[in-house]
Amino acid sequence: MAGLTWVGHSTVLIEDASHRVLTDPLLTRRVAHLRRRRALPAVDVTDVDLVLVSHAHMDHLHLPSLRMLRPGARIVTPRGTGRLVRTAGFTDVVEVVPGDRVRSGPAVVDVVSARHHHGRGPHGRVRAAPVGYVVDLGGRRTYFAGDTDLFDE
């Protein structure tokens, strides 16, 4: 299967026949004030090769959802959040900043700038600059921006 599957909120499955990429996994019925109105898609979104996290907010770097994923998945996350991701049991964690490039199987991911609040939440100590991603997979390029605000670039 190839293509994009919107899972809900900012979670999208990007896949080709050999590789699966998931953005900002939010796989529970509820987090804080956000409630899922529809069931998860029928496709298995927990068996992925690569996970892209855009920023530290709890609805994008959601530890309970990360724990639902295959433990061998590579997690790409903004610099400053890797330690938190490792608490979810992941060992293949890559911290990134804009300008970085990450390869995972056939996927090439360019890390780009994003504009959004840097903290985890009102009482959190984790701070990391948000990022966006341009994913090149299966001859298609997909821009994933998380919650970025509008900006010139």
Short mmCIF file of C-alpha atoms in Angstrom, two decimals, residues 50-131:
data_model
loop_
_atom_site.label_atom_id
_atom_site.label_comp_id
_atom_site.label_asym_id
_atom_site.label_seq_id
_atom_site.Cartn_x
_atom_site.Cartn_y
_atom_site.Cartn_z
CA LEU A 50 9.83 5.85 11.58
CA VAL A 51 8.06 8.36 13.84
CA LEU A 52 8.34 12.12 13.38
CA VAL A 53 7.58 14.38 16.36
CA SER A 54 7.15 18.08 15.57
CA HIS A 55 7.24 19.63 19.03
CA ALA A 56 7.09 18.95 22.76
CA HIS A 57 3.43 19.69 23.49
CA MET A 58 1.65 16.77 25.15
CA ASP A 59 -0.77 16.31 22.24
CA HIS A 60 2.13 15.84 19.80
CA LEU A 61 4.78 14.15 21.92
CA HIS A 62 2.23 11.91 23.65
CA LEU A 63 4.02 9.28 25.70
CA PRO A 64 1.06 6.86 26.10
CA SER A 65 0.66 6.80 22.30
CA LEU A 66 4.39 6.34 21.73
CA ARG A 67 4.32 3.32 24.06
CA MET A 68 1.74 1.72 21.73
CA LEU A 69 4.21 1.69 18.84
CA ARG A 70 6.71 -0.99 17.86
CA PRO A 71 9.69 -0.51 20.22
CA GLY A 72 12.20 -0.86 17.37
CA ALA A 73 10.85 2.17 15.50
CA ARG A 74 13.20 5.11 15.00
CA ILE A 75 11.90 8.27 16.65
CA VAL A 76 12.92 11.65 15.23
CA THR A 77 12.24 14.45 17.68
CA PRO A 78 13.31 18.07 18.27
CA ARG A 79 16.61 18.57 20.09
CA GLY A 80 15.93 18.67 23.82
CA THR A 81 13.17 16.03 23.83
CA GLY A 82 15.19 12.84 23.30
CA ARG A 83 15.51 12.03 26.98
CA LEU A 84 11.74 12.22 27.38
CA VAL A 85 11.19 9.94 24.36
CA ARG A 86 13.63 7.40 25.79
CA THR A 87 11.45 7.14 28.93
CA ALA A 88 8.83 5.56 26.64
CA GLY A 89 11.28 2.71 25.99
CA PHE A 90 12.77 3.75 22.65
CA THR A 91 16.49 3.42 21.99
CA ASP A 92 16.71 4.58 18.36
CA VAL A 93 16.07 8.27 19.04
CA VAL A 94 17.41 11.03 16.80
CA GLU A 95 17.24 14.62 18.06
CA VAL A 96 17.12 17.17 15.24
CA VAL A 97 17.19 20.86 14.39
CA PRO A 98 16.25 22.61 11.13
CA GLY A 99 18.75 21.79 8.38
CA ASP A 100 19.29 18.19 9.49
CA ARG A 101 18.59 15.25 7.19
CA VAL A 102 17.58 11.81 8.47
CA ARG A 103 17.46 8.60 6.44
CA SER A 104 15.37 5.59 7.36
CA GLY A 105 15.24 2.81 4.81
CA PRO A 106 14.02 4.42 1.57
CA ALA A 107 12.71 7.52 3.39
CA VAL A 108 14.71 10.73 3.33
CA VAL A 109 13.52 13.36 5.80
CA ASP A 110 14.63 16.98 5.73
CA VAL A 111 14.07 18.90 8.96
CA VAL A 112 12.71 22.42 8.41
CA SER A 113 11.81 25.39 10.57
CA ALA A 114 8.49 25.75 12.34
CA ARG A 115 7.02 28.46 14.55
CA HIS A 116 5.18 27.46 17.72
CA HIS A 117 5.51 27.58 21.49
CA HIS A 118 8.69 25.86 22.70
CA GLY A 119 7.57 24.31 26.00
CA ARG A 120 5.91 21.02 26.91
CA GLY A 121 3.10 22.62 28.87
CA PRO A 122 2.46 25.28 31.49
CA HIS A 123 4.38 23.43 34.21
CA GLY A 124 6.82 21.38 32.13
CA ARG A 125 10.58 21.80 32.17
CA VAL A 126 11.19 20.32 28.72
CA ARG A 127 11.78 23.04 26.14
CA ALA A 128 12.63 22.43 22.50
CA ALA A 129 12.26 24.46 19.34
CA PRO A 130 9.52 22.99 17.11
CA VAL A 131 10.37 21.59 13.69
#
